[in-house]
Amino acid sequence: MTVLGAREPPQNAARVKRRTDSFPHCKRNLRSAISHMEEAGPLLSSAGLVALPRDGEMHLGHGNQSFTTEFVFRPFSSVPTTQQLLFVLFLLLYLTIIISNASILWVVCTDHTLHSPMYFFLGSLSGLEVCYTTVVVPQMLVSVWDAHTTIPGASCGAQMFFFVALGSADCFLLAVMAYDRYVAIRHPLRYALIMTRRLCRRLVVASLFLGGLLSLELTALVFALPFCSGRINHFLCDVPPVLRLAYGDTRLHQTVLFSVGVAVLAIPFLLICLSYALITAAVLRIRSAEGRRRAFHTCSSHLTVVLLQYGCCGLVYLRPKADSTEDEDRQVALIYTFVTPLLNPLIYSLRNKDVKQALSRAVRRALASHPQ
């Protein structure tokens, strides 16, 4: 029996090598594959099979490709003492975020004076922040404590889905809160009739549903790709750093990522700007200086959070890929992972008299119910 295509393996190897020239992350993982293809000869050609060493990273067979199935995050520092100090810092920040946001959520749910649409949305935002940071920080703390800790592909995909879904819902909810302020200032007499509790719940559910839908589409598209490297230059499984590890043409995925970024960031931000433009026009028509001051004071807290959240996220997801670096993205991600969730309760509680009074009453009730 004559074996055909005895010279195909070197040609196949050359094609694989040329293909990886465009993807530098894959060269290291495919180097052994190329050498084996060149040495295997007619046997591999007749079988149509390429066998790679069992390195836990990649196997090729009958045209099917499977690459790395585990990921590891790049450490912040190669010095163990620095990593331990960062662990303590991130842990303290995480506990502060959880306690402060949970306090806002608790007082909004238990204090009847805060049972209004504005505080309902504030409580929902605090609940989102608790879930949002919990998706990211515990796994991050594990990786900071032990830089060699790996995260399975399924866990990485789950983290990406919930991170994008909750982050998107957060942005949509900020737009809903801007609309709530617009109705309160522009139509104060009809405010209670327009912003009913039923409508408020539907708006929160719609934010979560839309965020989850966009996240599911994006996550499924990203993890349909094979990955030729498992070292993520980040502290979480975010879309841009994971896409950089993909083997293949990612132009479609980059386009979808940009489209989702526009839907989550640009469109809600434009709606927020429109709401505040109408709010400003309405406030300027108020004759009382005290009335104008109170109206602007009510909106300033929300506007501060909006500018911080949308500004940082826009730098990561809407900036052209050629203008961004992995280190810059990781530094900006630290802001919307720790700073924004921490500032939300501080801004809304310190600048809001009703929330401060409600927190004081809640603390007094807690102390009175547990006398020493």
Coordinates of C-alpha atoms in Angstrom, one line a residue:
M1 CA 0.0 0.0 0.0
T2 CA 1.5 3.3 -1.1
V3 CA 1.3 6.1 1.4
L4 CA 0.3 9.4 -0.2
G5 CA 1.3 12.9 0.9
A6 CA 4.6 11.9 2.5
R7 CA 5.7 15.5 2.1
E8 CA 2.6 17.1 3.5
P9 CA 3.7 17.3 7.2
P10 CA 6.5 19.9 6.5
Q11 CA 4.1 21.9 4.4
N12 CA 1.4 21.7 7.1
A13 CA 4.0 22.7 9.7
A14 CA 5.0 25.7 7.5
R15 CA 1.4 26.8 7.2
V16 CA 0.9 26.5 11.0
K17 CA 4.1 28.5 11.5
R18 CA 3.0 31.2 9.1
R19 CA -0.3 31.4 10.9
T20 CA 1.2 31.9 14.3
D21 CA 3.4 34.7 13.1
S22 CA 0.4 37.0 13.5
F23 CA -0.3 35.7 17.1
P24 CA 2.9 35.9 19.1
H25 CA 1.2 34.5 22.2
C26 CA 0.9 31.1 20.4
K27 CA 4.4 30.7 19.1
R28 CA 5.7 29.3 22.4
N29 CA 2.8 26.8 22.6
L30 CA 3.0 25.6 19.0
R31 CA 6.8 25.3 18.8
S32 CA 6.8 21.6 19.9
A33 CA 3.8 21.0 17.5
I34 CA 5.8 22.2 14.5
S35 CA 8.8 20.0 15.3
H36 CA 6.7 16.9 15.8
M37 CA 4.8 17.5 12.5
E38 CA 8.1 17.8 10.6
E39 CA 9.5 14.6 12.1
A40 CA 6.4 12.4 12.1
G41 CA 6.5 11.7 8.3
P42 CA 4.0 9.7 6.3
L43 CA 2.4 8.1 9.4
L44 CA 0.8 11.3 10.5
S45 CA -0.2 12.3 7.0
S46 CA -2.0 9.0 6.4
A47 CA -3.7 9.1 9.8
G48 CA -4.5 12.8 9.6
L49 CA -3.4 13.1 13.3
V50 CA -1.0 15.4 15.0
A51 CA 0.0 14.4 18.6
L52 CA 1.5 17.0 20.9
P53 CA 3.3 16.4 24.2
R54 CA 0.9 16.3 27.1
D55 CA 1.7 19.7 28.5
G56 CA -1.8 20.5 29.6
E57 CA -2.0 23.3 27.1
M58 CA -3.0 22.0 23.6
H59 CA -3.9 18.9 21.6
L60 CA -4.6 18.8 17.9
G61 CA -6.5 16.0 16.2
H62 CA -8.4 15.6 13.0
G63 CA -8.6 19.3 12.5
N64 CA -10.1 19.9 16.0
Q65 CA -8.1 22.2 18.3
S66 CA -8.2 22.5 22.1
F67 CA -5.8 24.8 23.8
T68 CA -5.4 25.9 27.4
T69 CA -8.2 25.1 29.7
E70 CA -6.8 26.9 32.8
F71 CA -5.8 30.5 33.4
V72 CA -3.6 32.2 35.9
F73 CA -3.5 35.9 36.7
R74 CA -0.4 38.0 36.5
P75 CA 0.8 39.0 39.9
F76 CA 1.1 42.7 40.8
S77 CA 4.6 42.2 42.1
S78 CA 7.3 39.6 42.1
V79 CA 8.1 40.5 45.7
P80 CA 6.2 38.2 48.2
T81 CA 6.1 40.9 50.9
T82 CA 4.5 43.4 48.5
Q83 CA 1.9 40.8 47.5
Q84 CA 1.0 40.2 51.1
L85 CA 0.6 43.9 51.8
L86 CA -1.6 44.2 48.7
F87 CA -3.6 41.3 50.0
V88 CA -4.3 43.1 53.3
L89 CA -5.1 46.3 51.5
F90 CA -7.5 44.7 49.0
L91 CA -9.2 42.7 51.8
L92 CA -9.8 45.8 53.9
L93 CA -11.2 47.7 50.9
Y94 CA -13.5 44.7 50.1
L95 CA -14.8 44.5 53.6
T96 CA -15.4 48.3 53.7
I97 CA -17.3 48.1 50.4
I98 CA -19.5 45.2 51.6
I99 CA -20.3 46.8 55.0
S100 CA -21.0 50.2 53.6
N101 CA -23.2 49.1 50.7
A102 CA -25.0 46.5 52.8
S103 CA -25.7 49.3 55.4
I104 CA -27.3 51.4 52.7
L105 CA -29.3 48.5 51.4
W106 CA -30.4 47.6 55.0
V107 CA -31.5 51.1 56.0
V108 CA -33.4 51.7 52.7
C109 CA -35.3 48.4 53.3
T110 CA -36.0 49.0 57.0
D111 CA -36.6 52.7 57.3
H112 CA -40.1 53.8 56.1
T113 CA -38.9 57.4 55.5
L114 CA -36.7 56.1 52.7
H115 CA -39.5 54.2 50.9
S116 CA -39.4 56.4 47.8
P117 CA -38.3 55.7 44.2
M118 CA -35.0 57.6 44.6
Y119 CA -33.9 55.5 47.6
F120 CA -35.3 52.3 46.1
F121 CA -32.9 52.8 43.2
L122 CA -30.1 53.7 45.6
G123 CA -30.7 50.5 47.5
S124 CA -30.7 48.5 44.3
L125 CA -27.4 50.2 43.3
S126 CA -25.9 49.2 46.6
G127 CA -27.0 45.6 46.2
L128 CA -25.5 45.5 42.7
E129 CA -22.2 46.9 44.1
V130 CA -22.1 44.1 46.7
C131 CA -22.6 41.4 44.1
Y132 CA -20.3 43.1 41.6
T133 CA -17.3 43.2 43.9
T134 CA -18.0 39.8 45.3
V135 CA -17.7 38.3 41.8
V136 CA -14.2 39.8 41.4
V137 CA -12.4 40.4 44.7
P138 CA -12.5 36.9 46.4
Q139 CA -10.8 35.2 43.4
M140 CA -8.5 38.2 43.2
L141 CA -7.4 37.8 46.8
V142 CA -6.7 34.1 46.3
S143 CA -4.5 34.9 43.3
V144 CA -2.7 37.7 45.2
W145 CA -2.0 35.4 48.1
D146 CA -0.7 32.6 45.8
A147 CA 0.4 33.8 42.4
H148 CA 0.4 30.3 41.1
T149 CA -3.3 29.7 41.7
T150 CA -5.1 28.7 38.5
I151 CA -8.7 29.3 37.6
P152 CA -10.5 26.8 35.4
G153 CA -11.9 27.9 32.1
A154 CA -15.5 27.4 33.2
S155 CA -14.9 29.5 36.3
C156 CA -13.2 32.2 34.3
G157 CA -16.2 32.2 31.9
A158 CA -18.6 32.4 34.8
Q159 CA -16.7 35.4 36.3
M160 CA -16.7 37.2 33.0
F161 CA -20.4 36.7 32.6
F162 CA -21.4 38.0 36.0
F163 CA -18.8 40.8 35.9
V164 CA -20.1 42.1 32.6
A165 CA -23.8 41.5 33.4
L166 CA -23.7 43.3 36.8
G167 CA -21.4 46.0 35.5
S168 CA -23.8 46.6 32.6
A169 CA -26.8 46.6 34.9
D170 CA -25.0 49.1 37.1
C171 CA -24.6 51.5 34.1
F172 CA -28.2 51.1 33.1
L173 CA -29.4 51.7 36.6
L174 CA -27.5 55.0 36.8
A175 CA -29.4 56.1 33.7
V176 CA -32.6 55.1 35.3
M177 CA -31.7 57.1 38.4
A178 CA -31.1 60.2 36.1
Y179 CA -34.5 59.7 34.7
D180 CA -36.0 59.5 38.2
R181 CA -34.3 62.8 39.1
Y182 CA -35.6 64.4 35.9
V183 CA -39.2 63.4 36.7
A184 CA -38.9 64.5 40.3
I185 CA -37.7 68.0 39.3
R186 CA -39.5 68.5 36.0
H187 CA -42.9 67.0 37.2
P188 CA -42.9 67.2 41.0
L189 CA -46.7 67.1 41.3
R190 CA -47.0 64.0 39.1
Y191 CA -43.9 62.3 40.4
A192 CA -45.7 59.8 42.6
L193 CA -48.1 58.9 39.8
I194 CA -45.3 58.4 37.2
M195 CA -42.7 56.6 39.3
T196 CA -44.8 54.0 40.9
R197 CA -43.3 51.1 42.8
R198 CA -44.3 48.7 40.1
L199 CA -42.5 50.8 37.4
C200 CA -39.4 51.1 39.6
R201 CA -39.2 47.3 40.0
R202 CA -39.6 46.8 36.3
L203 CA -36.9 49.3 35.5
V204 CA -34.5 47.5 37.9
V205 CA -35.4 44.1 36.5
A206 CA -35.0 45.4 32.9
S207 CA -31.5 46.7 33.7
L208 CA -30.5 43.3 35.1
F209 CA -32.1 41.4 32.1
L210 CA -30.5 43.6 29.5
G211 CA -27.1 43.4 31.2
G212 CA -27.4 39.6 31.4
L213 CA -28.4 39.3 27.8
L214 CA -25.5 41.3 26.5
S215 CA -23.1 39.6 28.8
L216 CA -24.3 36.1 27.8
E217 CA -23.8 36.9 24.1
L218 CA -20.3 38.4 24.6
T219 CA -19.1 35.7 27.0
A220 CA -20.3 32.9 24.7
L221 CA -18.6 34.5 21.7
V222 CA -15.3 34.9 23.6
F223 CA -15.1 31.4 25.0
A224 CA -15.9 29.9 21.6
L225 CA -12.3 30.8 20.7
P226 CA -9.3 28.6 21.6
F227 CA -6.7 30.1 23.8
C228 CA -3.0 29.5 23.3
S229 CA -1.9 31.0 26.6
G230 CA -3.3 30.8 30.1
R231 CA -1.5 33.8 31.6
I232 CA -4.0 36.7 31.9
N233 CA -2.3 40.1 32.3
H234 CA -5.1 41.2 34.7
F235 CA -6.6 40.4 38.1
L236 CA -10.0 39.2 36.7
C237 CA -11.4 37.5 33.6
D238 CA -12.4 40.7 31.8
V239 CA -13.1 40.6 28.0
P240 CA -10.1 42.6 26.6
P241 CA -7.3 40.8 28.4
V242 CA -8.8 37.3 27.7
L243 CA -9.3 38.2 24.0
R244 CA -5.6 39.0 23.8
L245 CA -4.9 35.3 24.5
A246 CA -7.1 34.0 21.8
Y247 CA -5.7 32.0 18.8
G248 CA -7.4 33.1 15.6
D249 CA -9.0 36.2 14.0
T250 CA -10.6 38.3 16.8
R251 CA -11.8 41.2 14.6
L252 CA -15.4 40.1 14.9
H253 CA -15.1 39.7 18.6
Q254 CA -13.5 43.2 19.0
T255 CA -16.4 44.6 16.9
V256 CA -19.0 43.0 19.2
L257 CA -17.1 44.2 22.3
F258 CA -17.1 47.7 21.0
S259 CA -20.8 47.4 20.1
V260 CA -21.7 46.2 23.6
G261 CA -19.6 49.0 25.0
V262 CA -21.6 51.5 23.0
A263 CA -24.9 50.0 24.2
V264 CA -23.8 49.9 27.8
L265 CA -21.8 53.1 28.1
A266 CA -22.3 55.5 25.3
I267 CA -26.1 55.3 24.9
P268 CA -27.0 55.5 28.7
F269 CA -24.5 58.3 29.1
L270 CA -26.1 60.3 26.3
L271 CA -29.5 59.7 28.0
I272 CA -28.1 60.9 31.3
C273 CA -26.7 64.0 29.6
L274 CA -30.1 64.7 28.1
S275 CA -31.8 64.2 31.4
Y276 CA -29.5 66.6 33.1
A277 CA -29.8 69.2 30.4
L278 CA -33.6 69.1 30.9
I279 CA -33.1 69.2 34.7
T280 CA -30.8 72.2 34.4
A281 CA -33.3 74.1 32.2
A282 CA -36.1 73.3 34.8
V283 CA -33.9 74.3 37.7
L284 CA -33.0 77.6 36.2
R285 CA -36.7 78.5 35.9
I286 CA -37.0 78.1 39.7
R287 CA -37.3 81.6 41.2
S288 CA -36.1 80.7 44.7
A289 CA -32.3 80.6 45.1
E290 CA -32.8 78.0 47.9
G291 CA -34.9 75.9 45.6
R292 CA -32.3 75.9 42.9
R293 CA -29.6 75.1 45.4
R294 CA -31.5 72.1 46.8
A295 CA -32.3 70.8 43.3
F296 CA -28.6 70.9 42.2
H297 CA -27.5 69.4 45.5
T298 CA -29.9 66.5 45.0
C299 CA -28.4 65.7 41.5
S300 CA -24.7 66.4 42.3
S301 CA -24.1 63.2 44.1
H302 CA -25.5 61.1 41.3
L303 CA -23.6 63.1 38.7
T304 CA -20.3 62.5 40.6
V305 CA -20.9 58.7 40.5
V306 CA -21.8 58.8 36.8
L307 CA -18.7 60.7 35.7
L308 CA -16.4 58.3 37.7
Q309 CA -18.1 55.1 36.5
Y310 CA -18.6 56.0 32.9
G311 CA -15.2 57.7 32.6
C312 CA -13.2 54.7 33.8
C313 CA -15.2 52.1 31.9
G314 CA -15.1 54.2 28.7
L315 CA -11.3 54.3 28.9
V316 CA -11.2 50.4 28.9
Y317 CA -14.0 49.5 26.5
L318 CA -14.4 52.4 24.1
R319 CA -10.8 53.3 23.5
P320 CA -9.2 52.0 20.3
K321 CA -7.2 48.8 20.9
A322 CA -4.1 50.4 19.4
D323 CA -4.2 53.2 22.0
S324 CA -4.5 51.0 25.0
T325 CA -2.1 48.8 26.9
E326 CA -2.7 45.9 29.3
D327 CA -1.1 47.7 32.2
E328 CA -3.2 50.8 31.7
D329 CA -6.4 48.7 31.5
R330 CA -5.5 46.9 34.7
Q331 CA -4.8 50.2 36.6
V332 CA -8.1 51.7 35.4
A333 CA -10.0 48.5 36.3
L334 CA -8.8 48.9 39.9
I335 CA -10.7 52.2 40.0
Y336 CA -14.1 50.8 39.0
T337 CA -13.5 47.6 41.0
F338 CA -12.7 49.3 44.3
V339 CA -13.0 53.1 44.2
T340 CA -16.4 53.4 42.6
P341 CA -18.2 50.9 44.8
L342 CA -16.6 52.5 47.8
L343 CA -17.5 56.0 46.9
N344 CA -21.1 55.3 46.1
P345 CA -22.3 54.8 49.7
L346 CA -19.9 57.5 51.0
I347 CA -21.2 60.1 48.5
Y348 CA -24.8 59.3 48.9
S349 CA -24.7 59.0 52.7
L350 CA -22.4 61.9 53.5
R351 CA -24.2 64.3 51.1
N352 CA -27.7 63.1 51.9
K353 CA -29.4 64.3 55.1
D354 CA -32.2 61.7 55.0
V355 CA -29.8 58.8 54.6
K356 CA -27.6 60.1 57.5
Q357 CA -30.6 60.5 59.8
A358 CA -31.9 57.0 58.8
L359 CA -28.5 55.5 59.5
S360 CA -28.4 57.2 62.9
R361 CA -31.9 55.9 63.8
A362 CA -30.9 52.4 62.7
V363 CA -27.7 52.4 64.9
R364 CA -29.7 53.7 67.9
R365 CA -32.3 50.9 67.4
A366 CA -29.6 48.3 67.1
L367 CA -27.9 49.5 70.3
A368 CA -31.2 49.8 72.1
S369 CA -32.2 46.2 71.2
H370 CA -28.9 44.9 72.6
P371 CA -28.4 46.6 75.9
Q372 CA -25.3 45.7 77.8

